[in-house]
mmCIF file of C-alpha atoms in Angstrom:
data_model
loop_
_atom_site.group_PDB
_atom_site.id
_atom_site.type_symbol
_atom_site.label_atom_id
_atom_site.label_comp_id
_atom_site.label_asym_id
_atom_site.label_seq_id
_atom_site.Cartn_x
_atom_site.Cartn_y
_atom_site.Cartn_z
ATOM 1 C CA MET Q 1 0.000 0.000 0.000
ATOM 2 C CA LEU Q 2 1.250 3.489 -0.837
ATOM 3 C CA SER Q 3 2.047 5.755 2.088
ATOM 4 C CA ARG Q 4 0.211 9.011 2.688
ATOM 5 C CA ALA Q 5 3.431 10.898 1.951
ATOM 6 C CA THR Q 6 3.729 9.542 -1.566
ATOM 7 C CA ARG Q 7 0.393 8.298 -2.826
ATOM 8 C CA PHE Q 8 1.401 7.888 -6.459
ATOM 9 C CA PRO Q 9 4.651 6.798 -8.159
ATOM 10 C CA ILE Q 10 4.487 9.897 -10.353
ATOM 11 C CA ASP Q 11 4.951 12.013 -7.196
ATOM 12 C CA ASP Q 12 8.460 10.651 -6.675
ATOM 13 C CA ILE Q 13 9.264 10.876 -10.369
ATOM 14 C CA GLU Q 14 8.149 14.507 -10.347
ATOM 15 C CA PHE Q 15 10.232 15.177 -7.236
ATOM 16 C CA LEU Q 16 13.383 13.807 -8.877
ATOM 17 C CA ALA Q 17 12.759 15.412 -12.258
ATOM 18 C CA ARG Q 18 11.949 18.856 -10.905
ATOM 19 C CA SER Q 19 15.643 19.617 -10.261
ATOM 20 C CA GLU Q 20 18.485 18.071 -12.211
ATOM 21 C CA HIS Q 21 20.758 17.883 -9.155
ATOM 22 C CA ARG Q 22 18.449 15.391 -7.393
ATOM 23 C CA VAL Q 23 19.014 12.570 -9.860
ATOM 24 C CA THR Q 24 22.709 13.403 -10.009
ATOM 25 C CA ALA Q 25 22.963 13.252 -6.214
ATOM 26 C CA LEU Q 26 21.053 9.992 -5.869
ATOM 27 C CA VAL Q 27 23.084 8.308 -8.598
ATOM 28 C CA ALA Q 28 26.295 9.529 -6.956
ATOM 29 C CA LEU Q 29 25.233 8.098 -3.583
ATOM 30 C CA ALA Q 30 24.394 4.793 -5.262
ATOM 31 C CA GLU Q 31 27.976 4.653 -6.522
ATOM 32 C CA ARG Q 32 29.643 5.231 -3.123
ATOM 33 C CA PRO Q 33 29.228 7.120 0.174
ATOM 34 C CA ARG Q 34 29.679 10.889 -0.077
ATOM 35 C CA SER Q 35 29.566 13.908 2.182
ATOM 36 C CA ARG Q 36 27.401 17.013 1.797
ATOM 37 C CA ALA Q 37 30.456 18.866 0.514
ATOM 38 C CA ASP Q 38 31.055 16.134 -2.085
ATOM 39 C CA LEU Q 39 27.485 16.424 -3.339
ATOM 40 C CA GLN Q 40 27.582 20.201 -3.379
ATOM 41 C CA GLU Q 41 30.733 20.164 -5.476
ATOM 42 C CA LEU Q 42 29.343 17.501 -7.781
ATOM 43 C CA THR Q 43 25.954 19.149 -8.384
ATOM 44 C CA GLU Q 44 26.942 22.813 -7.959
ATOM 45 C CA ALA Q 45 23.828 23.236 -5.821
ATOM 46 C CA SER Q 46 23.811 25.404 -2.713
ATOM 47 C CA THR Q 47 24.425 24.012 0.765
ATOM 48 C CA SER Q 48 20.815 24.601 1.770
ATOM 49 C CA THR Q 49 19.516 22.924 -1.401
ATOM 50 C CA ILE Q 50 21.654 19.839 -0.806
ATOM 51 C CA GLY Q 51 20.465 19.746 2.793
ATOM 52 C CA ARG Q 52 16.803 19.769 1.751
ATOM 53 C CA THR Q 53 17.449 17.121 -0.885
ATOM 54 C CA LEU Q 54 19.148 14.801 1.600
ATOM 55 C CA ARG Q 55 16.261 15.202 4.051
ATOM 56 C CA GLU Q 56 13.790 14.280 1.308
ATOM 57 C CA PHE Q 57 15.912 11.271 0.366
ATOM 58 C CA GLU Q 58 16.024 10.124 4.007
ATOM 59 C CA HIS Q 59 12.253 10.603 4.311
ATOM 60 C CA ARG Q 60 11.796 8.253 1.365
ATOM 61 C CA ARG Q 61 14.345 5.797 2.835
ATOM 62 C CA TRP Q 62 16.529 6.122 -0.259
ATOM 63 C CA ILE Q 63 19.667 6.957 1.731
ATOM 64 C CA ARG Q 64 21.198 6.346 5.155
ATOM 65 C CA ARG Q 65 23.607 8.507 7.115
ATOM 66 C CA ASP Q 66 26.846 7.335 8.679
ATOM 67 C CA GLY Q 67 28.518 10.224 10.458
ATOM 68 C CA HIS Q 68 29.314 12.869 7.858
ATOM 69 C CA GLN Q 69 28.759 10.429 4.978
ATOM 70 C CA PHE Q 70 25.586 9.484 3.139
ATOM 71 C CA GLU Q 71 25.019 6.390 1.016
ATOM 72 C CA ALA Q 72 22.122 4.961 -0.948
ATOM 73 C CA THR Q 73 20.054 2.159 0.480
ATOM 74 C CA GLN Q 74 19.013 -0.757 -1.692
ATOM 75 C CA LEU Q 75 15.794 1.168 -2.366
ATOM 76 C CA GLY Q 76 17.695 4.296 -3.372
ATOM 77 C CA ALA Q 77 20.066 2.390 -5.656
ATOM 78 C CA PHE Q 78 17.049 0.753 -7.307
ATOM 79 C CA VAL Q 79 15.430 4.127 -7.975
ATOM 80 C CA ALA Q 80 18.714 5.668 -9.178
ATOM 81 C CA SER Q 81 19.220 2.861 -11.690
ATOM 82 C CA GLY Q 82 15.664 3.212 -12.984
ATOM 83 C CA MET Q 83 15.997 6.974 -13.393
ATOM 84 C CA GLN Q 84 19.259 6.540 -15.285
ATOM 85 C CA ASP Q 85 17.538 4.093 -17.641
ATOM 86 C CA LEU Q 86 14.623 6.491 -18.118
ATOM 87 C CA ILE Q 87 16.924 9.429 -18.849
ATOM 88 C CA GLU Q 88 18.862 7.382 -21.418
ATOM 89 C CA LEU Q 89 15.574 6.324 -23.026
ATOM 90 C CA ILE Q 90 14.362 9.926 -23.312
ATOM 91 C CA GLU Q 91 17.753 11.072 -24.623
ATOM 92 C CA THR Q 92 17.532 8.436 -27.355
ATOM 93 C CA GLU Q 93 13.960 9.453 -28.178
ATOM 94 C CA GLN Q 94 14.961 13.104 -28.423
ATOM 95 C CA THR Q 95 17.861 12.229 -30.719
ATOM 96 C CA LEU Q 96 15.638 10.186 -33.037
ATOM 97 C CA ARG Q 97 12.416 12.191 -32.740
ATOM 98 C CA ASP Q 98 12.835 14.085 -36.021
ATOM 99 C CA VAL Q 99 14.330 11.243 -38.054
ATOM 100 C CA TRP Q 100 12.689 8.012 -36.899
ATOM 101 C CA GLN Q 101 10.390 7.913 -39.941
ATOM 102 C CA TRP Q 102 13.456 7.536 -42.179
ATOM 103 C CA LEU Q 103 14.836 4.585 -40.202
ATOM 104 C CA PRO Q 104 14.067 0.865 -40.673
ATOM 105 C CA PRO Q 105 10.595 -0.192 -39.480
ATOM 106 C CA GLU Q 106 10.133 -2.261 -36.346
ATOM 107 C CA ALA Q 107 9.131 -5.229 -38.509
ATOM 108 C CA SER Q 108 12.707 -5.359 -39.826
ATOM 109 C CA GLY Q 109 14.012 -6.133 -36.340
ATOM 110 C CA PHE Q 110 15.479 -2.672 -35.817
ATOM 111 C CA THR Q 111 14.629 -1.097 -32.469
ATOM 112 C CA LEU Q 112 14.988 2.484 -31.274
ATOM 113 C CA GLU Q 113 17.160 1.200 -28.419
ATOM 114 C CA MET Q 114 19.798 0.475 -31.056
ATOM 115 C CA GLY Q 115 20.051 4.222 -31.562
ATOM 116 C CA THR Q 116 21.346 4.774 -28.029
ATOM 117 C CA ASP Q 117 24.785 6.453 -28.236
ATOM 118 C CA ALA Q 118 24.545 6.543 -32.046
ATOM 119 C CA VAL Q 119 25.846 9.448 -34.101
ATOM 120 C CA VAL Q 120 22.836 10.862 -35.947
ATOM 121 C CA THR Q 121 23.550 13.223 -38.839
ATOM 122 C CA GLU Q 122 20.504 14.871 -40.376
ATOM 123 C CA ALA Q 123 20.401 16.873 -43.587
ATOM 124 C CA SER Q 124 19.565 20.519 -43.005
ATOM 125 C CA ILE Q 125 19.226 23.686 -45.053
ATOM 126 C CA ASP Q 126 22.646 24.793 -43.838
ATOM 127 C CA ASP Q 127 24.253 21.379 -44.354
ATOM 128 C CA PRO Q 128 22.300 19.279 -46.882
ATOM 129 C CA TYR Q 129 25.257 16.925 -47.433
ATOM 130 C CA GLY Q 130 25.928 16.331 -43.740
ATOM 131 C CA PRO Q 131 24.797 12.665 -43.859
ATOM 132 C CA VAL Q 132 26.880 11.987 -46.986
ATOM 133 C CA ASN Q 133 29.944 13.650 -45.476
ATOM 134 C CA ARG Q 134 29.583 11.575 -42.298
ATOM 135 C CA PHE Q 135 29.345 8.433 -44.420
ATOM 136 C CA ALA Q 136 32.444 9.443 -46.396
ATOM 137 C CA SER Q 137 34.444 9.966 -43.198
ATOM 138 C CA LEU Q 138 33.700 6.381 -42.118
ATOM 139 C CA LEU Q 139 34.489 5.086 -45.593
ATOM 140 C CA ARG Q 140 38.025 6.477 -45.296
ATOM 141 C CA GLU Q 141 38.631 4.504 -42.092
ATOM 142 C CA THR Q 142 37.528 1.019 -43.142
ATOM 143 C CA ASP Q 143 39.287 -1.815 -44.968
ATOM 144 C CA ARG Q 144 36.078 -3.668 -45.741
ATOM 145 C CA PHE Q 145 32.813 -2.133 -46.859
ATOM 146 C CA ARG Q 146 29.431 -3.730 -47.528
ATOM 147 C CA PHE Q 147 26.180 -2.045 -48.477
ATOM 148 C CA VAL Q 148 22.607 -3.087 -49.205
ATOM 149 C CA GLY Q 149 19.757 -0.810 -50.202
ATOM 150 C CA PHE Q 150 19.030 2.080 -52.523
ATOM 151 C CA ASP Q 151 22.461 3.688 -52.709
ATOM 152 C CA VAL Q 152 22.481 6.313 -55.469
ATOM 153 C CA ALA Q 153 21.926 9.334 -53.198
ATOM 154 C CA LEU Q 154 24.557 8.072 -50.738
ATOM 155 C CA LEU Q 155 27.299 6.672 -52.983
ATOM 156 C CA GLU Q 156 27.022 8.924 -56.047
ATOM 157 C CA PRO Q 157 28.468 12.020 -54.297
ATOM 158 C CA CYS Q 158 31.353 9.826 -53.046
ATOM 159 C CA LYS Q 159 32.060 8.112 -56.367
ATOM 160 C CA ASP Q 160 35.614 9.452 -56.733
ATOM 161 C CA GLU Q 161 36.712 8.463 -53.248
ATOM 162 C CA LEU Q 162 34.858 5.156 -53.344
ATOM 163 C CA SER Q 163 36.485 4.209 -56.646
ATOM 164 C CA ARG Q 164 39.923 5.151 -55.363
ATOM 165 C CA ARG Q 165 39.513 3.244 -52.098
ATOM 166 C CA ILE Q 166 38.404 0.091 -53.912
ATOM 167 C CA VAL Q 167 41.325 0.234 -56.349
ATOM 168 C CA ASP Q 168 43.654 0.737 -53.372
ATOM 169 C CA GLY Q 169 42.402 -2.506 -51.833
ATOM 170 C CA MET Q 170 39.223 -1.875 -49.847
ATOM 171 C CA ASP Q 171 37.172 -5.079 -50.160
ATOM 172 C CA THR Q 172 33.691 -3.966 -51.193
ATOM 173 C CA GLU Q 173 30.401 -5.726 -51.820
ATOM 174 C CA ILE Q 174 27.280 -3.817 -52.843
ATOM 175 C CA ILE Q 175 23.779 -5.228 -53.255
ATOM 176 C CA ASP Q 176 21.803 -3.029 -55.647
ATOM 177 C CA PRO Q 177 18.475 -3.022 -57.459
ATOM 178 C CA PRO Q 178 19.129 -3.919 -61.140
ATOM 179 C CA SER Q 179 18.002 -0.465 -62.318
ATOM 180 C CA VAL Q 180 20.469 1.261 -60.001
ATOM 181 C CA ALA Q 181 23.351 -0.960 -61.087
ATOM 182 C CA ARG Q 182 22.599 -0.230 -64.737
ATOM 183 C CA TYR Q 183 22.407 3.500 -64.057
ATOM 184 C CA ILE Q 184 25.701 3.623 -62.138
ATOM 185 C CA ILE Q 185 27.648 1.533 -64.651
ATOM 186 C CA SER Q 186 26.333 3.373 -67.693
ATOM 187 C CA THR Q 187 26.620 6.880 -66.182
ATOM 188 C CA TYR Q 188 29.949 6.432 -64.429
ATOM 189 C CA SER Q 189 31.681 3.821 -66.524
ATOM 190 C CA GLU Q 190 35.069 5.452 -65.936
ATOM 191 C CA HIS Q 191 34.590 5.137 -62.168
ATOM 192 C CA CYS Q 192 33.440 1.515 -62.376
ATOM 193 C CA ALA Q 193 35.942 -0.049 -64.777
ATOM 194 C CA GLU Q 194 39.015 -0.143 -62.524
ATOM 195 C CA PRO Q 195 37.179 -1.170 -59.340
ATOM 196 C CA LEU Q 196 35.444 -4.040 -61.137
ATOM 197 C CA GLU Q 197 38.734 -5.169 -62.683
ATOM 198 C CA SER Q 198 40.624 -4.856 -59.397
ATOM 199 C CA GLY Q 199 38.972 -7.888 -57.859
ATOM 200 C CA HIS Q 200 38.060 -5.863 -54.764
ATOM 201 C CA LEU Q 201 34.508 -4.992 -55.852
ATOM 202 C CA THR Q 202 31.563 -7.377 -56.018
ATOM 203 C CA VAL Q 203 28.139 -6.183 -57.108
ATOM 204 C CA ARG Q 204 25.037 -8.287 -56.529
ATOM 205 C CA LEU Q 205 21.482 -7.641 -57.647
ATOM 206 C CA HIS Q 206 18.230 -7.933 -55.725
ATOM 207 C CA ASP Q 207 14.768 -7.020 -56.983
ATOM 208 C CA ASP Q 208 13.170 -6.110 -53.658
ATOM 209 C CA LEU Q 209 15.473 -4.038 -51.466
ATOM 210 C CA PRO Q 210 14.428 -1.799 -48.547
ATOM 211 C CA ALA Q 211 13.927 1.947 -48.942
ATOM 212 C CA TYR Q 212 16.731 2.546 -46.439
ATOM 213 C CA GLY Q 213 20.386 1.585 -46.739
ATOM 214 C CA VAL Q 214 22.593 -0.501 -44.452
ATOM 215 C CA SER Q 215 26.358 0.107 -44.484
ATOM 216 C CA LEU Q 216 28.825 -2.177 -42.730
ATOM 217 C CA PHE Q 217 32.281 -0.819 -41.909
ATOM 218 C CA ASP Q 218 35.069 -2.431 -39.912
ATOM 219 C CA ASP Q 219 34.052 -0.928 -36.572
ATOM 220 C CA ARG Q 220 30.639 0.657 -37.106
ATOM 221 C CA ILE Q 221 27.408 0.129 -38.986
ATOM 222 C CA GLY Q 222 25.389 2.850 -40.670
ATOM 223 C CA ILE Q 223 21.761 3.305 -41.643
ATOM 224 C CA SER Q 224 20.883 5.823 -44.328
ATOM 225 C CA GLY Q 225 17.365 7.167 -44.709
ATOM 226 C CA TYR Q 226 16.421 8.242 -48.227
ATOM 227 C CA ASN Q 227 13.981 11.070 -48.903
ATOM 228 C CA ALA Q 228 12.170 10.154 -52.126
ATOM 229 C CA ASN Q 229 10.709 13.660 -52.463
ATOM 230 C CA SER Q 230 14.053 15.462 -52.466
ATOM 231 C CA GLY Q 231 16.144 12.628 -53.869
ATOM 232 C CA THR Q 232 18.681 13.043 -51.061
ATOM 233 C CA VAL Q 233 19.858 11.214 -47.951
ATOM 234 C CA GLN Q 234 17.813 12.680 -45.100
ATOM 235 C CA VAL Q 235 19.679 11.037 -42.235
ATOM 236 C CA PHE Q 236 22.695 8.854 -41.584
ATOM 237 C CA LEU Q 237 22.851 7.016 -38.262
ATOM 238 C CA ASP Q 238 26.026 5.166 -37.296
ATOM 239 C CA THR Q 239 26.894 3.180 -34.199
ATOM 240 C CA ASP Q 240 29.241 0.546 -32.816
ATOM 241 C CA ALA Q 241 26.584 -1.012 -30.542
ATOM 242 C CA PRO Q 242 26.785 -4.854 -30.620
ATOM 243 C CA ASP Q 243 23.012 -5.335 -30.980
ATOM 244 C CA ALA Q 244 22.915 -2.925 -33.927
ATOM 245 C CA ARG Q 245 25.871 -4.725 -35.494
ATOM 246 C CA GLU Q 246 24.108 -8.056 -35.123
ATOM 247 C CA TRP Q 247 20.959 -6.632 -36.736
ATOM 248 C CA ALA Q 248 22.919 -5.124 -39.644
ATOM 249 C CA GLU Q 249 24.864 -8.343 -40.304
ATOM 250 C CA SER Q 250 21.670 -10.387 -40.222
ATOM 251 C CA THR Q 251 19.856 -7.953 -42.515
ATOM 252 C CA TYR Q 252 22.712 -7.895 -44.998
ATOM 253 C CA ASP Q 253 23.072 -11.688 -45.026
ATOM 254 C CA SER Q 254 19.340 -12.202 -45.594
ATOM 255 C CA TYR Q 255 19.404 -10.063 -48.747
ATOM 256 C CA ARG Q 256 22.728 -11.492 -49.897
ATOM 257 C CA ARG Q 257 21.370 -15.046 -49.839
ATOM 258 C CA GLU Q 258 18.650 -13.985 -52.296
ATOM 259 C CA ALA Q 259 20.859 -11.785 -54.492
ATOM 260 C CA ARG Q 260 22.438 -12.783 -57.781
ATOM 261 C CA PRO Q 261 25.844 -11.770 -59.188
ATOM 262 C CA LEU Q 262 25.991 -8.829 -61.554
ATOM 263 C CA ALA Q 263 26.400 -9.764 -65.214
ATOM 264 C CA LEU Q 264 28.432 -6.814 -66.408
ATOM 265 C CA GLU Q 265 27.575 -7.136 -70.050
ATOM 266 C CA THR Q 266 23.851 -7.252 -69.253
ATOM 267 C CA ALA Q 267 24.047 -4.205 -67.011
ATOM 268 C CA ILE Q 268 25.721 -2.112 -69.695
ATOM 269 C CA GLU Q 269 23.147 -2.914 -72.354
#
């Protein structure tokens, strides 16, 4: 049964959220015992504010006092951990709020949790090629590159660097729609000839690829969201999270199993 002091869980959530220093202080006390002076220095709150906060924590049985030191109880550590999780969840939501519609759907196995700690680069009026430039920076740092999806808007602006990196030895495999492969090879034949002859580039064809793109680099994976109305890459999300890596590898392999090798002479016709 809830006590009279805190009748609803939202009351305690509101109490913690009302001032940023309260969560910081509780998390700090869950890590190890600290003094009032330690908490004041950590939170930059006033002495009186820290005093009131500690009294509220004690009232809720979230902390215990041992001389001049305070430490979290099991209850307090439990609440601190939950608030940290909630804050991380909201931070992820805020990061993805304006771009989630360009990302893979939930049915694909992609979850918003995979975007935690990701670098999200969105195209803007001031920087329309931001996502492409972020992609290019990762391309320069990898020895192996794989891609599946609709890639014209992402790879076309990087054609010079991509061609050079492949010729220099970057192992590359790209799974394209047949129409895209034909367009790239016929439009940029001078960029394609050497990479295809180098033995470092493999192109495969698939008739039913997703509207987004999946890039696999040595240390990170990337997801590119394509805006069909503008014909540009709207967002590029990249991360080194293990669960995102597992999803990207699985997604790539599923399309690769169904793809067929490019017949160069057919594509040129």
